Each structure stands twice: as structure tokens, then as C-alpha cells.
CSV table of C-alpha atoms in Angstrom, one decimal:
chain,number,residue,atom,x,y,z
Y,1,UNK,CA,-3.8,12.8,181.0
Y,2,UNK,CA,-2.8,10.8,183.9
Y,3,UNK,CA,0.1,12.2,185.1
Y,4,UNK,CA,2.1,11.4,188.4
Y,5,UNK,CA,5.0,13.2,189.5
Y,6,UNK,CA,7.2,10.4,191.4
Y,7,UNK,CA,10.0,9.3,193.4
Y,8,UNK,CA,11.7,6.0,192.0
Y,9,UNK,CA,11.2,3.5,195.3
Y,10,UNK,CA,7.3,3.0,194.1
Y,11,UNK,CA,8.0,2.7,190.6
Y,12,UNK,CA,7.5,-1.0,190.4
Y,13,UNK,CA,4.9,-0.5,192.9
Y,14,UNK,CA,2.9,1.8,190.6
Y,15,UNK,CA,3.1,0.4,187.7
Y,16,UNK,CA,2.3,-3.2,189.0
Y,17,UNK,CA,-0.9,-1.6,190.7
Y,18,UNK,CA,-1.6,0.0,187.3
Y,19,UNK,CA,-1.1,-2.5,185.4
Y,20,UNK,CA,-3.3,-4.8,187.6
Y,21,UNK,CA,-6.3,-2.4,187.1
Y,22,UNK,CA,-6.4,-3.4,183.7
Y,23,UNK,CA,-8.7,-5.6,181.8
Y,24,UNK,CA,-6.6,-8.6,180.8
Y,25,UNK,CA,-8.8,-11.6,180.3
Y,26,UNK,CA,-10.0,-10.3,176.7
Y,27,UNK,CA,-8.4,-10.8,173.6
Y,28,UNK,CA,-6.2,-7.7,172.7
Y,29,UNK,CA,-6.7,-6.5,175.8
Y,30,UNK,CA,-2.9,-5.0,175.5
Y,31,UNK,CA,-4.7,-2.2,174.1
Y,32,UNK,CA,-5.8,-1.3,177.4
Y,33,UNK,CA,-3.1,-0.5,179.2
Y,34,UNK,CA,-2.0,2.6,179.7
Y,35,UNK,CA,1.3,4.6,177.3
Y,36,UNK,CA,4.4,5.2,180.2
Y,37,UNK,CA,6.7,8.0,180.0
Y,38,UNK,CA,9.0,8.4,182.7
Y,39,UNK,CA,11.1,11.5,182.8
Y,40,UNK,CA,13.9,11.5,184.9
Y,41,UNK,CA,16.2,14.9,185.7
Y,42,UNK,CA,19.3,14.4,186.5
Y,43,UNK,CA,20.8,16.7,189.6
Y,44,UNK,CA,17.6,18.7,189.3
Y,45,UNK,CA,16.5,20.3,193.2
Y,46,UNK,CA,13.2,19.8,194.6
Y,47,UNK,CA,12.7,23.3,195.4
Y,48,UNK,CA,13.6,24.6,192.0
Y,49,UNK,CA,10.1,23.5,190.3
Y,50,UNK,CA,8.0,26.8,191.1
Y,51,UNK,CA,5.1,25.0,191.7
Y,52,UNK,CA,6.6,22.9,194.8
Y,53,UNK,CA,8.4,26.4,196.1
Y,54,UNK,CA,6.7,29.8,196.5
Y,55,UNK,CA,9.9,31.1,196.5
Y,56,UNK,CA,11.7,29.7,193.8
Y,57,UNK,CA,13.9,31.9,191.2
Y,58,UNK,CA,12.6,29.5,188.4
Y,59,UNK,CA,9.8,29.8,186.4
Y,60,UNK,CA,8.9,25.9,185.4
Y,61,UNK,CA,5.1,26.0,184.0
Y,62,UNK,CA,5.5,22.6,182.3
Y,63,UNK,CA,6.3,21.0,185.1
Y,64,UNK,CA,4.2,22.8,187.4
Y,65,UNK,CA,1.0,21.7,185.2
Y,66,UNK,CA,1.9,18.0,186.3
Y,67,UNK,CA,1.2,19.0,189.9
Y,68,UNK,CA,-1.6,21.1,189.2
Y,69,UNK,CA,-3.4,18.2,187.4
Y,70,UNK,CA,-1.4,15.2,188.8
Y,71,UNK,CA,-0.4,13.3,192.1
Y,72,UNK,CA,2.4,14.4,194.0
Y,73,UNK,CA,4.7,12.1,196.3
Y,74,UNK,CA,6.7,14.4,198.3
Y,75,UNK,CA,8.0,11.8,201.5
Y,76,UNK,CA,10.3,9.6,199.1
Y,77,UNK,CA,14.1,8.7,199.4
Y,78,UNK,CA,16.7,8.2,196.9
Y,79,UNK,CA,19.8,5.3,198.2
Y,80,UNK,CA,22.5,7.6,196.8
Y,81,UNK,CA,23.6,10.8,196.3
Y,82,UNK,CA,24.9,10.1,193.0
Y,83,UNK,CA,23.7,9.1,189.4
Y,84,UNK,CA,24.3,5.4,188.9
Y,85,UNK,CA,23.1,3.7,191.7
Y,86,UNK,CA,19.5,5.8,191.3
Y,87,UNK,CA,19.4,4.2,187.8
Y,88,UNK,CA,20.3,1.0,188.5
Y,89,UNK,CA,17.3,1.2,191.2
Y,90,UNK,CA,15.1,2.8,188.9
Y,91,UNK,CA,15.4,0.0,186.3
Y,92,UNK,CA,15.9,-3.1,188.8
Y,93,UNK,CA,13.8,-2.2,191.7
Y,94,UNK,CA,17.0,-3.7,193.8
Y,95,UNK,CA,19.2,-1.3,195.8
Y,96,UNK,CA,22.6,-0.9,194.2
Y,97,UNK,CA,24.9,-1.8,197.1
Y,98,UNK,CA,23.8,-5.8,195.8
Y,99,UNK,CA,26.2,-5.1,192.4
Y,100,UNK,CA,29.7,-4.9,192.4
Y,101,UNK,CA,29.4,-1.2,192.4
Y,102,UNK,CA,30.4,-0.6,196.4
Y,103,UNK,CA,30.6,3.9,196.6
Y,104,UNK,CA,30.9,6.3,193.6
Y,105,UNK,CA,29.1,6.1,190.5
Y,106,UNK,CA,30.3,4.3,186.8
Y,107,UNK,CA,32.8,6.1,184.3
Y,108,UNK,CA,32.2,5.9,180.4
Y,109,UNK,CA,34.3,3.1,179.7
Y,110,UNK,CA,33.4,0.6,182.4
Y,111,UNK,CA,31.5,-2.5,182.2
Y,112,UNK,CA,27.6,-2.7,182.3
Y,113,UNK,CA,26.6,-2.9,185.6
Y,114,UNK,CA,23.0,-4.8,185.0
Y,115,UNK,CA,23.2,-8.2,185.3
Y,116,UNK,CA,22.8,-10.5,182.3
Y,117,UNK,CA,19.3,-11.9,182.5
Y,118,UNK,CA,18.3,-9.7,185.3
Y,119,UNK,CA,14.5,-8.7,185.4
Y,120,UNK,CA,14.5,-5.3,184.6
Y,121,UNK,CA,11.1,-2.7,184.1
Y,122,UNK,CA,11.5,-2.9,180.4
Y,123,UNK,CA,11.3,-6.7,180.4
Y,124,UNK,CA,8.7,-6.3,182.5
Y,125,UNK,CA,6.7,-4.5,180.2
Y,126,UNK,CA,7.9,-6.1,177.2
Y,127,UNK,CA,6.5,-9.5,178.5
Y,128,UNK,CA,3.2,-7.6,179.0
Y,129,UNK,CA,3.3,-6.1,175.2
Y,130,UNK,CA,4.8,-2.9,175.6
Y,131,UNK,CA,6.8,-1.4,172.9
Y,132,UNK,CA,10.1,0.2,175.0
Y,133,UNK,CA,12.6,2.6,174.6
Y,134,UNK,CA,15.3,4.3,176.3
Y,135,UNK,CA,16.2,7.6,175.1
Y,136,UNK,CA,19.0,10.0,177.3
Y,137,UNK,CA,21.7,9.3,179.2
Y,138,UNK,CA,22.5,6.0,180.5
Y,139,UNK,CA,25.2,5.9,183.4
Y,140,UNK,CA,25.3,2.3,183.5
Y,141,UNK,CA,28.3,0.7,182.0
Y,142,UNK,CA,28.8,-0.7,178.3
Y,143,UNK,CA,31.0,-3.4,177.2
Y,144,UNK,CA,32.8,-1.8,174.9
Y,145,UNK,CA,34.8,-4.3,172.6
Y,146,UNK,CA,38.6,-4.4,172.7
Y,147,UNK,CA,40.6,-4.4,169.1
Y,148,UNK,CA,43.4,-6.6,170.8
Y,149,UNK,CA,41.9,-8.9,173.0
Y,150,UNK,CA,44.9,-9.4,175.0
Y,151,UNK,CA,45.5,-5.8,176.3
Y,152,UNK,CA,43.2,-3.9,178.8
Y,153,UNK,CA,40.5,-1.9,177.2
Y,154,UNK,CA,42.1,1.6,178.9
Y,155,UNK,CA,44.9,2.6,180.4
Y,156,UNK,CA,45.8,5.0,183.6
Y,157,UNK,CA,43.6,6.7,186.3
Y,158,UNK,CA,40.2,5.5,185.6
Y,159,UNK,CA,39.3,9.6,186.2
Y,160,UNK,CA,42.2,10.8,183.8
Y,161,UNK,CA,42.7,7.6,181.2
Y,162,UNK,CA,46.0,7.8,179.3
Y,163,UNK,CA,45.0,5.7,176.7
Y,164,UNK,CA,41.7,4.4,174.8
Y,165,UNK,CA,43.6,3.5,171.7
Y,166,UNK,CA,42.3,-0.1,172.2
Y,167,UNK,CA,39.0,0.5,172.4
Y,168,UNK,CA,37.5,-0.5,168.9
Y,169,UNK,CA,34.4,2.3,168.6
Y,170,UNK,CA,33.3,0.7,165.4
Y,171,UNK,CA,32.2,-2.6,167.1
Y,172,UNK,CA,28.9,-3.4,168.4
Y,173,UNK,CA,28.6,-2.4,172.0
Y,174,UNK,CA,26.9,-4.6,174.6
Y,175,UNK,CA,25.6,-4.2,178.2
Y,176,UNK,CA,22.9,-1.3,176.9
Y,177,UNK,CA,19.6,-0.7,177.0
Y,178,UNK,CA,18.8,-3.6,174.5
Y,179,UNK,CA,20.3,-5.7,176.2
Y,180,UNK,CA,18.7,-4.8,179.2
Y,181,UNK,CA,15.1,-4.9,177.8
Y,182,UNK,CA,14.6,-1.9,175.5
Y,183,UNK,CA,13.4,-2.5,172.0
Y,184,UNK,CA,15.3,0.4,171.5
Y,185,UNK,CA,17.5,2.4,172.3
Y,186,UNK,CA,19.4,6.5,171.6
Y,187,UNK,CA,21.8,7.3,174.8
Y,188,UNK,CA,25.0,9.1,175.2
Y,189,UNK,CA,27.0,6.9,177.7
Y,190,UNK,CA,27.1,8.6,181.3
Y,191,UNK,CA,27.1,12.2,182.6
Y,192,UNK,CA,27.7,15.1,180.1
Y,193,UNK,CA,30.8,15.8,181.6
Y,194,UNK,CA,32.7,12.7,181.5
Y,195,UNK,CA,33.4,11.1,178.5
Y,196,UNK,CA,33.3,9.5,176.2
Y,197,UNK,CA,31.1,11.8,174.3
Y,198,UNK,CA,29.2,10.9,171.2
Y,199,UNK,CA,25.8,9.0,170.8
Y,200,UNK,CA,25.2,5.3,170.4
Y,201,UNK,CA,21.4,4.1,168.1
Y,202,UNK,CA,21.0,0.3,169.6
Y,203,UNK,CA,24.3,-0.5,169.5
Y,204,UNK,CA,25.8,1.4,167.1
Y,205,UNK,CA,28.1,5.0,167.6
Y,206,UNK,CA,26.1,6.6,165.5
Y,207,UNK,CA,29.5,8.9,164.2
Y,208,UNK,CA,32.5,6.8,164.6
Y,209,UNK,CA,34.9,9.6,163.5
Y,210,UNK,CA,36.3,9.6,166.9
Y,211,UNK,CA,38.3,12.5,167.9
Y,212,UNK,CA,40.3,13.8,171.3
Y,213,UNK,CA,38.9,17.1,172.6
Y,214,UNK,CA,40.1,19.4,175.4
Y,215,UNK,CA,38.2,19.3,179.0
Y,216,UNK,CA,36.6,22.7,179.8
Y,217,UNK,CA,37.0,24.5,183.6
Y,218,UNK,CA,34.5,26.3,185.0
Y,219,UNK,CA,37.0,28.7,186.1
Y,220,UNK,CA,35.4,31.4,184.2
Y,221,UNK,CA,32.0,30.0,183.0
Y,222,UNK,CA,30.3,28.2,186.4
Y,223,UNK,CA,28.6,25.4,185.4
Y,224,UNK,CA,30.7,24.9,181.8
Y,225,UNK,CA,32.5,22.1,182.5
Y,226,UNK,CA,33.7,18.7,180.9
Y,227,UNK,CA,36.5,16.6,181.4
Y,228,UNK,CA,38.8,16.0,178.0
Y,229,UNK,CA,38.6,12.9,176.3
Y,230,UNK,CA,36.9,11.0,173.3
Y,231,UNK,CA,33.9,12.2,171.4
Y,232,UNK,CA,32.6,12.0,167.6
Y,233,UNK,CA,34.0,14.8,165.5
Y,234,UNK,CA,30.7,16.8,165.3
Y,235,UNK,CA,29.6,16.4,169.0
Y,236,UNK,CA,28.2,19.5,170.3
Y,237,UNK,CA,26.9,19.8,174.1
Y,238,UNK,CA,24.7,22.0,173.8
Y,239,UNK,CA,23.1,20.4,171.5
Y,240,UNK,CA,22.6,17.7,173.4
Y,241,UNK,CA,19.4,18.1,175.3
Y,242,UNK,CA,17.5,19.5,172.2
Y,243,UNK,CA,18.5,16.1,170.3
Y,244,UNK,CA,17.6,13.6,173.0
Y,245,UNK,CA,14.6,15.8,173.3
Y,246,UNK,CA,13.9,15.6,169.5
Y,247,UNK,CA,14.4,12.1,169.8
Y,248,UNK,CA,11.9,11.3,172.5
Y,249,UNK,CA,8.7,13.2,170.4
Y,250,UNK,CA,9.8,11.3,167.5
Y,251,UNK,CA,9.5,8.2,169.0
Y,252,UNK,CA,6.2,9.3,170.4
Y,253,UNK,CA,4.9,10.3,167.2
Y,254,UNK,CA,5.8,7.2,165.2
Y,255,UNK,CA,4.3,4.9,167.7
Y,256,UNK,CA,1.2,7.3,167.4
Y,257,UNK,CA,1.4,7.1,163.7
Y,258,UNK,CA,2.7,3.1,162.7
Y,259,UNK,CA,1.1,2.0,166.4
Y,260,UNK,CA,0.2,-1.8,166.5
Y,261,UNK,CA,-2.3,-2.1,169.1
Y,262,UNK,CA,0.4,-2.3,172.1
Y,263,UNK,CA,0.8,0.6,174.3
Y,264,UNK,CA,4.4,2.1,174.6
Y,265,UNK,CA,7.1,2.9,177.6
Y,266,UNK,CA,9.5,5.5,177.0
Y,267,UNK,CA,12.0,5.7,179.7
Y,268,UNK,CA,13.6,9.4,179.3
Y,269,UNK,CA,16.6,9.7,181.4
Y,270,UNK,CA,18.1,13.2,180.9
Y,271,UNK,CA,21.4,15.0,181.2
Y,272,UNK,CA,20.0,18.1,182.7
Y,273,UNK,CA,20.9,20.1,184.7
Y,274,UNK,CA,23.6,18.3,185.5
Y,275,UNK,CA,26.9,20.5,184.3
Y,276,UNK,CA,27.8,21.3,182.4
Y,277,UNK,CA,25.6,24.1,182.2
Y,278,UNK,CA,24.5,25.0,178.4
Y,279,UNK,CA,21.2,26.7,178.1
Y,280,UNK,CA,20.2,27.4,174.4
Y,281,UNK,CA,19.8,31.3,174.0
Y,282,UNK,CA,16.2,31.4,174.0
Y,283,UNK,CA,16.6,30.2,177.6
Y,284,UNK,CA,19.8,32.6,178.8
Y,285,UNK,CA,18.3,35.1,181.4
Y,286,UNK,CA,14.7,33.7,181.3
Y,287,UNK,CA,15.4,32.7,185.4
Y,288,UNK,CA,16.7,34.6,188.0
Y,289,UNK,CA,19.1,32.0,189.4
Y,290,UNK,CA,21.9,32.2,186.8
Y,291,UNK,CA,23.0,30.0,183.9
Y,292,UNK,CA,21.3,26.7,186.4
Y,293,UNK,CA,18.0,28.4,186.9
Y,294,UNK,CA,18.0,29.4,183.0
Y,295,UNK,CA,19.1,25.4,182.3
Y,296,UNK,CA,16.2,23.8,184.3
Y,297,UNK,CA,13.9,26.3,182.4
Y,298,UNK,CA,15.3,24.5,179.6
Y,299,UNK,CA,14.7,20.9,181.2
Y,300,UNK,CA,10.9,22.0,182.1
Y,301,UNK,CA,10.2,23.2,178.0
Y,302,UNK,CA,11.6,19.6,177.2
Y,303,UNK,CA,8.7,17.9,179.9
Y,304,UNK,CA,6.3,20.7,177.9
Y,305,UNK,CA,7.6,18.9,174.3
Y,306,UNK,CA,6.4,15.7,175.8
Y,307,UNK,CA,3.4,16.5,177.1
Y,308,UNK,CA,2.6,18.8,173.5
Y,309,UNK,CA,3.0,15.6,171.3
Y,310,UNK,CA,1.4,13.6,173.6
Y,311,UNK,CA,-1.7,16.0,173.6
Y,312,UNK,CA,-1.3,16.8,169.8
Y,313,UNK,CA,-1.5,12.7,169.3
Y,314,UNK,CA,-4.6,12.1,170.6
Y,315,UNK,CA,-2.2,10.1,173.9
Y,316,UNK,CA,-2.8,12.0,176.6
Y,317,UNK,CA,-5.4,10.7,178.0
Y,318,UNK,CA,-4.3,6.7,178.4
Y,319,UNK,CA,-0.6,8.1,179.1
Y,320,UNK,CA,1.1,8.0,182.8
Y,321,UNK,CA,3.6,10.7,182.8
Y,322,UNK,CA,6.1,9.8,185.6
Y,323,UNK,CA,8.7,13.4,186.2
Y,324,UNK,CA,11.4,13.0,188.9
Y,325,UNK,CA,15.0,13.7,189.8
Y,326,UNK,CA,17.6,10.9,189.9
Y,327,UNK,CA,19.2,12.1,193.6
């Protein structure tokens, strides 16, 4: 398996190189080109993957089995300290400071940030016959639709809204993935702490039995934390990472399984470890740096799902597995 452990600034770089190095004057030469995962962290350390630190209190085998067999860039920069810009760059190649986005990152119920028409990794590949999906969390605006068109979408603090009563939930939603090259698409909006909270197929909520739930402090659980707001009826955070997991094999597998000839890119964007901080049980106490080490142990058995069905599908070896962190 060709698998590269990389830091976003030489993603179109890469890709373009590898790309390149493929046979392309023969008919169906598609077929050629090599399957892209790209698995992005999201507030994950450098120095918590055991295999980068001697002394880390994490045990990350998955991960560490990239570097063992892999190519490590370890003199990269990110432009930000913060999610959105990274992912804007990530999908773009541009630097983020050239959007309207000036500091800060985007909140659930702002506009896409993306550009219409802009030239994006996905349309990229999808010119070059890749199938494309983007499964995790997107943290780049959506143009929610308004059910009077006259009144602002929200109301109040932007941090603290007092009102989404106009926001129509049942409506298509624009400014996503598919609309940003993706054949498809299963994200939850932004960070797992800020809401809205629910998940959207395409451009679809896949549960529009929208509810108002209560924010959660940390005061007594570090790390357990989300701010109140909307979210489907039966959302459940912890559940969350197994899901989008679940997700991502099952889109490897049917393109294993229905596969046309093209070769695939999954863009994998996760929430974790990013708070808040909800390791299943088979994870609690398997680190020794608290409920953050025991989440990214959780994070490094979701790279191990990926690169199980990848081996278990015959995909590994015409696969580049791309693992980073967004900042």
C-alpha cells in the first residue's frame, strides 16, 4: 500500500506528480491511477502518534504502521491555527486570507465559504475520472434555505443565536461538498461542539425532526463539551465518529464491490479529537493521557478500519493513504 503521511501545502503538489506518473495515452487508462484516501484529524498533536514520539502517553499502532511503511513529511506548516481556513486550503490549494473569511473560523449556520465555480481537488479529480466523496465534518459554510425569504436566516450573537426558527431544515442545502465537486457526500456541518448538530446525505438532513438541546460544560467532565442549540432528535455524539467511520468503509467497499473501472478519492475529514471528548468504552483507559489520549486511540482504530477494508478488498496496493492533522 502506498501510503504517505502528509502535511496539506503539497497536497496538490503530490497528487499532480502522481497523477502525472500515470499511463494516460491508452484507452481506459483511468484504471491506472491510483485509489486516494486522505484522512484528516482534526486538533490531533504531532507528538501524540507514538511512532513520531518516544515518549508519548498514546499507544497509536494504526497510525504508526503508516510511518513504518510510508513517507513521512515532518517540515510542513499549516496558515492557521484554526479548522476552517486549513480546509478551505486543503480543498483549494489557495490560502484562506483570499475569502471573505478575515480571522476566526465559520459557525454552523453561515454561508459556504467556497466559491461557486472554484477549482477544487474533487473537480480535479472528477475531470480525471475519479469517483469522490466527502465523508466527516465539513467546517465550511452551507447555505441553508430561509422559510420567509424576507427575514435573516438567524438571529442574535452569531456564538449564542437566539433564534433559528427561520431556518427551513427540510429544504435542500447548498454550498456542500456536491457542490463543491464531491459525487457524494455524508458530513455533519462544523466542529462537534457547535451546532447545529445532525447529519446531512448530499443535501438532505438525513433526520429532520429537529430539536433544541442543552450545551454541556466541561466543568466536571474535561473535554465534554458542546454548546446548546439544534440537532435531530436521535443525535448522539458519541456516536458520531463510529458512524462517519462506518460510513467511510462502506463507501470503500461498494466501490470495491459495484467499481466501474475509475479509481476512487475519499476525502475523510474527522471530528476527532477535537472536544468534545467521547471515547467509546472499549477505548476509556487504554492511554495514559486521560479521556484525549484514550480519544485519539479511538481516531488511530478508525485509520486501522481504513486501512483493514482497504487490505480486505484487494485496494491496498494501488491506494495512496494521505493521514494528517488540520492545525
Amino acid at each position: 500500500m502506498k501510503k504517505l503521511p502528509l502535511i496539506y501545502p503539497f497536497c496538490y503538489l503530490v497528487l499532480s506528480i502522481a497523477l502525472a506518473g500515470c499511463d494516460s495515452s491508452e484507452p481506459g487508462s483511468v484504471k491506472n491511477y491510483p485509489n486516494i484516501v486522505y484522512i484528516l484529524a482534526d486538533d490531533m498533536g504531532y507528538g501524540d502518534i507514538s511512532g513520531l514520539n518516544a515518549d508519548s502517553k498514546i499507544s497509536t499502532p494504526n497510525m504508526d504502521r503508516l510511518l513504518a511503511e510510508g513517507m513521512q513529511f515532518s517540515d510542513a506548516h499549516s496558515p492557521s491555527a484554526v479548522c476552517t481556513p486549513t480546509r478551505y486550503g486543503i480543498l483549494t490549494g489557495r490560502y484562506c486570507f483570499r475569502t471573505r473569511l478575515e480571522s476566526g473560523v465559520l459557525l454552523g449556520h453561515q454561508p459556504s465559504l467556497i466559491e461557486p465555480g472554484r477549482l477544487t481537488i474533487a473537480s480535479m479529480l472528477g475531470e480525471k475520472g475519479y469517483n469522490t466523496a466527502c465523508i466527516g465534518k465539513w467546517h465550511l459554510g452551507l447555505d441553508f434555505k430561509k422559510k420567509d425569504p424576507d427575514k435573516p436566516l438567524v438571529e442574535g450573537d452569531i456564538w449564542d443565536l437566539s433564534s433559528t426558527e427561520n431556518v427551513d431544515y427540510t429544504a435542500e442545502i447548498d454550498g456542500g461538498p456536491v457542490d463543491c465537486g464531491f459525487d457524494y457526500s455524508f458530513i455533519i456541518p462544523s466542529s462537534l461542539d457547535i451546532q447545529p448538530y445532525f447529519y446531512i446525505r448530499n443535501k438532505k438532513i438525513v433526520n429532520t425532526d429537529i430539536i433544541k438541546i442543552e450545551g454541556a460544560p466541561d466543568e466536571n467532565f474535561q473535554g465534554k463539551f458542546w454548546r446548546p442549540g439544534d440537532a435531530s432528535r436521535d443525535f448522539d455524539f458519541e456516536q458520531t465518529l463510529p458512524l462517519l467511520t462506518t460510513e467511510a468503509v462502506k463507501f470503500i467497499e461498494t466501490h470495491a464491490e459495484t467499481n466501474n473501472g475509475n479509481p476512487f478519492f475519499l476525502y475523510f475529514p474527522l471530528p476527532a479529537p477535537h472536544t468534545p471528548w467521547m471515547p467509546l468504552s472499549e477505548f476509556s483507559g487504554k492511554s495514559d493521557a486521560g479521556r484525549y489520549g484514550d480519544f485519539v486511540t479511538q481516531v488511530d482504530h478508525t485509520v486501522g478500519e481504513v486501512l483493514r477494508v482497504l487490505d480486505e478488498r484487494g485496494l491496498a496496493d494501488n491506494t495512496l493513504v494521505f493521514l494528517t492533522s488540520d492545525n
